[in-house]
Short mmCIF file of N, CA and C in Angstrom, two decimals:
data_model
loop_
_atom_site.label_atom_id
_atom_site.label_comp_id
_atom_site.label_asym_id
_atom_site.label_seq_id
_atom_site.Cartn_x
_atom_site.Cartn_y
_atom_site.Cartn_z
N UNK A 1 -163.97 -38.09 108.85
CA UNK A 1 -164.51 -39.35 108.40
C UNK A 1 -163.39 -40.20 107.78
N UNK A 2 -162.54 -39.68 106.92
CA UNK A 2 -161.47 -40.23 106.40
C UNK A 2 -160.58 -40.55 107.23
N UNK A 3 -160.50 -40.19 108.39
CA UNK A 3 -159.16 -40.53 109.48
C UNK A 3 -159.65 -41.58 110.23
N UNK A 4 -161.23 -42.00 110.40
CA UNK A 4 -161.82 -42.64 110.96
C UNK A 4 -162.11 -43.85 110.27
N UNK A 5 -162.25 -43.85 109.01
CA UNK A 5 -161.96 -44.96 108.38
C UNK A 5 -160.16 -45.97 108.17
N UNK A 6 -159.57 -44.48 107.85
CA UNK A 6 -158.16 -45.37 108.12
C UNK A 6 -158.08 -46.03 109.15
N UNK A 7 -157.88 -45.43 110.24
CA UNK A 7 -157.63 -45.92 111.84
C UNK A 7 -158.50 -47.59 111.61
N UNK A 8 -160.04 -47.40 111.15
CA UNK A 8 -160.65 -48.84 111.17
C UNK A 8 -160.28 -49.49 110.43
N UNK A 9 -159.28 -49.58 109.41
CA UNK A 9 -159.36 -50.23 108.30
C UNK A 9 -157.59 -50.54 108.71
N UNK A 10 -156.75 -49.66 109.20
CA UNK A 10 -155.30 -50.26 109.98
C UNK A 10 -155.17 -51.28 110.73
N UNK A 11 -156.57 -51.07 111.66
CA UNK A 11 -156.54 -51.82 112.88
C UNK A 11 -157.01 -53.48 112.27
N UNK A 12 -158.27 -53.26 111.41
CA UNK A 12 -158.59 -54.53 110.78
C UNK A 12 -157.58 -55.56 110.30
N UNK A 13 -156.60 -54.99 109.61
CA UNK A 13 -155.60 -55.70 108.63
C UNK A 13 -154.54 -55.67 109.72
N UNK A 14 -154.65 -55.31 111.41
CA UNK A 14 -153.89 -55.56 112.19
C UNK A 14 -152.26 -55.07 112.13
N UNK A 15 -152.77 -53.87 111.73
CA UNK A 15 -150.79 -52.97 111.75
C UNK A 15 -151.18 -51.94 112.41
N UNK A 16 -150.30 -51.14 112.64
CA UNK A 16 -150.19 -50.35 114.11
C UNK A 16 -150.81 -49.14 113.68
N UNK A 17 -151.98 -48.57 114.64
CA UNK A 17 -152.51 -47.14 114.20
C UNK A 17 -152.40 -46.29 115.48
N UNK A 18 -152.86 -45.32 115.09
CA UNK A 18 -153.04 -44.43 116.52
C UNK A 18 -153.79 -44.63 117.43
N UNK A 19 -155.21 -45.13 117.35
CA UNK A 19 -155.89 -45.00 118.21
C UNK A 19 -156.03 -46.48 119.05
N UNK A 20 -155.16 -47.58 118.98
CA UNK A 20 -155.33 -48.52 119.35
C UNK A 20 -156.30 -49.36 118.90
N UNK A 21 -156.98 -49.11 117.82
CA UNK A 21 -158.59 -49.93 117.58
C UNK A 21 -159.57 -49.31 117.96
N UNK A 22 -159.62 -48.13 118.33
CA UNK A 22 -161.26 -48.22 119.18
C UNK A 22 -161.62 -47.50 118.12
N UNK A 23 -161.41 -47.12 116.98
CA UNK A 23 -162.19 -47.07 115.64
C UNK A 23 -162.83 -48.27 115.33
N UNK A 24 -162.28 -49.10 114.74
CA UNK A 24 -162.99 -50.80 114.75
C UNK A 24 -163.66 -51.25 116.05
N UNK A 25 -163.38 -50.89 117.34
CA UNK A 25 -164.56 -51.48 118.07
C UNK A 25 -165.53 -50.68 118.13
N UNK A 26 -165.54 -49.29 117.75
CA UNK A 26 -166.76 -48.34 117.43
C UNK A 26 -167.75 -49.17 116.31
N UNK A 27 -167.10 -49.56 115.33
CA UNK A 27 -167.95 -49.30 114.10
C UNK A 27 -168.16 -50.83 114.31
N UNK A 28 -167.78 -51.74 115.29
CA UNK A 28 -168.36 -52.95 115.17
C UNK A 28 -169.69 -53.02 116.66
N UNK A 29 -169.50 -52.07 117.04
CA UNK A 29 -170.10 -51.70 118.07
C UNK A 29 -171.36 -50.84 118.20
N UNK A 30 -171.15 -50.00 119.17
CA UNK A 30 -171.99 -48.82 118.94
C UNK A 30 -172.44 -47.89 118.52
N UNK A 31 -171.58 -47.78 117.72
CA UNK A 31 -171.51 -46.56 116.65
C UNK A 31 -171.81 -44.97 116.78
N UNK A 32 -170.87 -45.01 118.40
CA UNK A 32 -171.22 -43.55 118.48
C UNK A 32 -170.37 -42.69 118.00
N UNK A 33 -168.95 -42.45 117.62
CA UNK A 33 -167.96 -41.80 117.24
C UNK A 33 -168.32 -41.54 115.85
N UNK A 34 -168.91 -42.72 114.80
CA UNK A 34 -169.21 -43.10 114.13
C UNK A 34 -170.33 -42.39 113.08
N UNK A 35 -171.86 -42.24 114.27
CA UNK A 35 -172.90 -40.99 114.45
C UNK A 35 -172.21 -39.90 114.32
N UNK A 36 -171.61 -39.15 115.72
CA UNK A 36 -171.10 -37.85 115.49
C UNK A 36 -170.27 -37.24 114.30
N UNK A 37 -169.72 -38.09 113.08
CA UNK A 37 -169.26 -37.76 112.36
C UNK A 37 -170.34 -37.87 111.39
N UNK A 38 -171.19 -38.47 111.46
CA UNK A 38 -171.85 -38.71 110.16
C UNK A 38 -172.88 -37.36 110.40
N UNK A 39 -173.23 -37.19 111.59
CA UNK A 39 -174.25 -36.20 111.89
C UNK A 39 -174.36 -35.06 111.00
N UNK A 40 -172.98 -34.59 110.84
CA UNK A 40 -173.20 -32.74 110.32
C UNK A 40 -173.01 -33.39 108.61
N UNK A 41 -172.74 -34.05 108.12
CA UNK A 41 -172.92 -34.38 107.30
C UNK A 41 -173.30 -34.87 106.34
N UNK A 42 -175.23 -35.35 107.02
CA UNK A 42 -176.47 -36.36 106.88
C UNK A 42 -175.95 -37.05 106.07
N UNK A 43 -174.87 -38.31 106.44
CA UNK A 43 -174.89 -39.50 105.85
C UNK A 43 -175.68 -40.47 107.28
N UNK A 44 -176.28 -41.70 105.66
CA UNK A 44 -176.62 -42.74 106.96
C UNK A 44 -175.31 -43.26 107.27
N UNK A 45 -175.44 -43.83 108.70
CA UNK A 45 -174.54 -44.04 109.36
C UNK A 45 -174.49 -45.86 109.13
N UNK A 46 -175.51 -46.05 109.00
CA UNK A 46 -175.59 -47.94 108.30
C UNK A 46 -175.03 -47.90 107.18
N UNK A 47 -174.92 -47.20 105.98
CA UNK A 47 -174.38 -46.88 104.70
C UNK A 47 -173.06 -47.22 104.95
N UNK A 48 -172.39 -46.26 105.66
CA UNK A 48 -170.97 -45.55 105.65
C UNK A 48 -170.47 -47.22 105.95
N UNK A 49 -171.36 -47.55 107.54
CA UNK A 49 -170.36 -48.74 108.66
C UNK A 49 -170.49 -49.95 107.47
N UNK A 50 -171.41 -50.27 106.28
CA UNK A 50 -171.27 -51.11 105.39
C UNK A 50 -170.31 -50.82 104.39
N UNK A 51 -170.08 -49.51 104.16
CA UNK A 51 -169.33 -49.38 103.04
C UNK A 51 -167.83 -49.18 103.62
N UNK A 52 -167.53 -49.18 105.17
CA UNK A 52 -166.08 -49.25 105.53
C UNK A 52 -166.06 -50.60 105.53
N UNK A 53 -166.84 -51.89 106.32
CA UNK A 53 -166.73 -53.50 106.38
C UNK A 53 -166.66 -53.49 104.94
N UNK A 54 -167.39 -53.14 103.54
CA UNK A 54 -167.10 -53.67 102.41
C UNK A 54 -165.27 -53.55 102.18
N UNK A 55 -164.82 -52.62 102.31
CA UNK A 55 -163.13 -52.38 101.78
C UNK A 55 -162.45 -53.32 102.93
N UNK A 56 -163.07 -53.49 104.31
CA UNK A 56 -162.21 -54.16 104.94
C UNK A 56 -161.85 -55.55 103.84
N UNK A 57 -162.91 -56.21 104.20
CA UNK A 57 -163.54 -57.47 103.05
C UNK A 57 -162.54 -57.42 101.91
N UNK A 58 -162.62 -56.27 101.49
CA UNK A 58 -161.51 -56.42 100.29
C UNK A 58 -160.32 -56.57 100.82
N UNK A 59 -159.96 -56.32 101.33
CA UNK A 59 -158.49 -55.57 102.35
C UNK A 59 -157.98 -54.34 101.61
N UNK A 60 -158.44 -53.40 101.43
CA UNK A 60 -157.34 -52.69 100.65
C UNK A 60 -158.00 -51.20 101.75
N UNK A 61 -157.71 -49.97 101.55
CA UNK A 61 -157.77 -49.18 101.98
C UNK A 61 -156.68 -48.93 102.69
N UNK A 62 -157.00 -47.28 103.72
CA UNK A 62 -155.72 -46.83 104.04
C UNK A 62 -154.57 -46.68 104.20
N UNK A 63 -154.51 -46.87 102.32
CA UNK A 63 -153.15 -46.51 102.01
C UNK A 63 -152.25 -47.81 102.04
N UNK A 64 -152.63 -48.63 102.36
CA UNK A 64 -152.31 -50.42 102.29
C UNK A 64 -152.50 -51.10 100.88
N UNK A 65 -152.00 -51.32 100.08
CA UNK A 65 -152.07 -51.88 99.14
C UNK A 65 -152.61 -53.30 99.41
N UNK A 66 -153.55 -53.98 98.72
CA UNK A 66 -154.45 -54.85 98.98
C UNK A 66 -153.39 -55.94 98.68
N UNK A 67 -153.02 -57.16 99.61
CA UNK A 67 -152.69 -58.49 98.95
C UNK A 67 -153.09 -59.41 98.00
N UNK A 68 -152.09 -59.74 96.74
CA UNK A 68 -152.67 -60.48 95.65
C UNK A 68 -152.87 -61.96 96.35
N UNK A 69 -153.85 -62.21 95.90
CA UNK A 69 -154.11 -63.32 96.29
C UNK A 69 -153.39 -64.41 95.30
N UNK A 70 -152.76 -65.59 95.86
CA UNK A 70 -151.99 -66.40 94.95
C UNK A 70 -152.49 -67.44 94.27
N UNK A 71 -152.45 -67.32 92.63
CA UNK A 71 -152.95 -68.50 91.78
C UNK A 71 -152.16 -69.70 92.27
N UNK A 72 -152.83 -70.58 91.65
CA UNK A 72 -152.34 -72.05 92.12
C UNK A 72 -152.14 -72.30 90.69
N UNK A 73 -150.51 -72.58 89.88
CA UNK A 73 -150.56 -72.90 88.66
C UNK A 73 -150.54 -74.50 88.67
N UNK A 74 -150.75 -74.71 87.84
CA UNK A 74 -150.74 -76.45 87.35
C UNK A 74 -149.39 -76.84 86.91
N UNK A 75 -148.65 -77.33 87.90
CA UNK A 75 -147.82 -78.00 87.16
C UNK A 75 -147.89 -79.57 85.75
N UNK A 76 -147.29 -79.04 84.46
CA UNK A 76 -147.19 -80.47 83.80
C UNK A 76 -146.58 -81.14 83.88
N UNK A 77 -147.05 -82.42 83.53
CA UNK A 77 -146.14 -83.23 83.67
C UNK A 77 -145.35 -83.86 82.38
N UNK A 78 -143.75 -83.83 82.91
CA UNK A 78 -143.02 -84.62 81.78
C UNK A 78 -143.05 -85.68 81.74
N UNK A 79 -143.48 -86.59 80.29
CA UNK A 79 -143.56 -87.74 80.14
C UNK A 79 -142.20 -88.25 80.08
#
């Protein structure tokens, strides 16, 4: 499950994984790779595919440190 989330969560933020994406087109998809993992392990499988899109959303996961997003300071002005 954890290798299956990295792979989706590499491919999302678009840097190079192993499986080419077809983790992310699984879990945006059909969700069969997706099932078979969740199976022996009675998770819902709607749970999990929301709670991997939630970290995408964030960007952070597998091992990617999430980008700060940049304040906009105010410059003053000298009179």
């Amino acid at each position: 499950m954890k290798l299956y989330a990295q792979d989706v969560m590499t491919a999302a933020l678009e840097r190079q994984n192993f499986d080419n994406g077809r983790a992310l087109r699984d879990l945006r998809g059909e969700q069969r790779q997706l099932g078979t993992l969740c199976e022996p392990l009675g998770a819902d499988i709607e749970a999990v595919a929301r709670a991997i899109e939630k970290c995408i959303a964030r960007g952070y996961g597998a091992g990617i440190p999430a980008r700060k997003k940049r304040r906009k300071i105010e410059q003053k002005q000298v009179a």
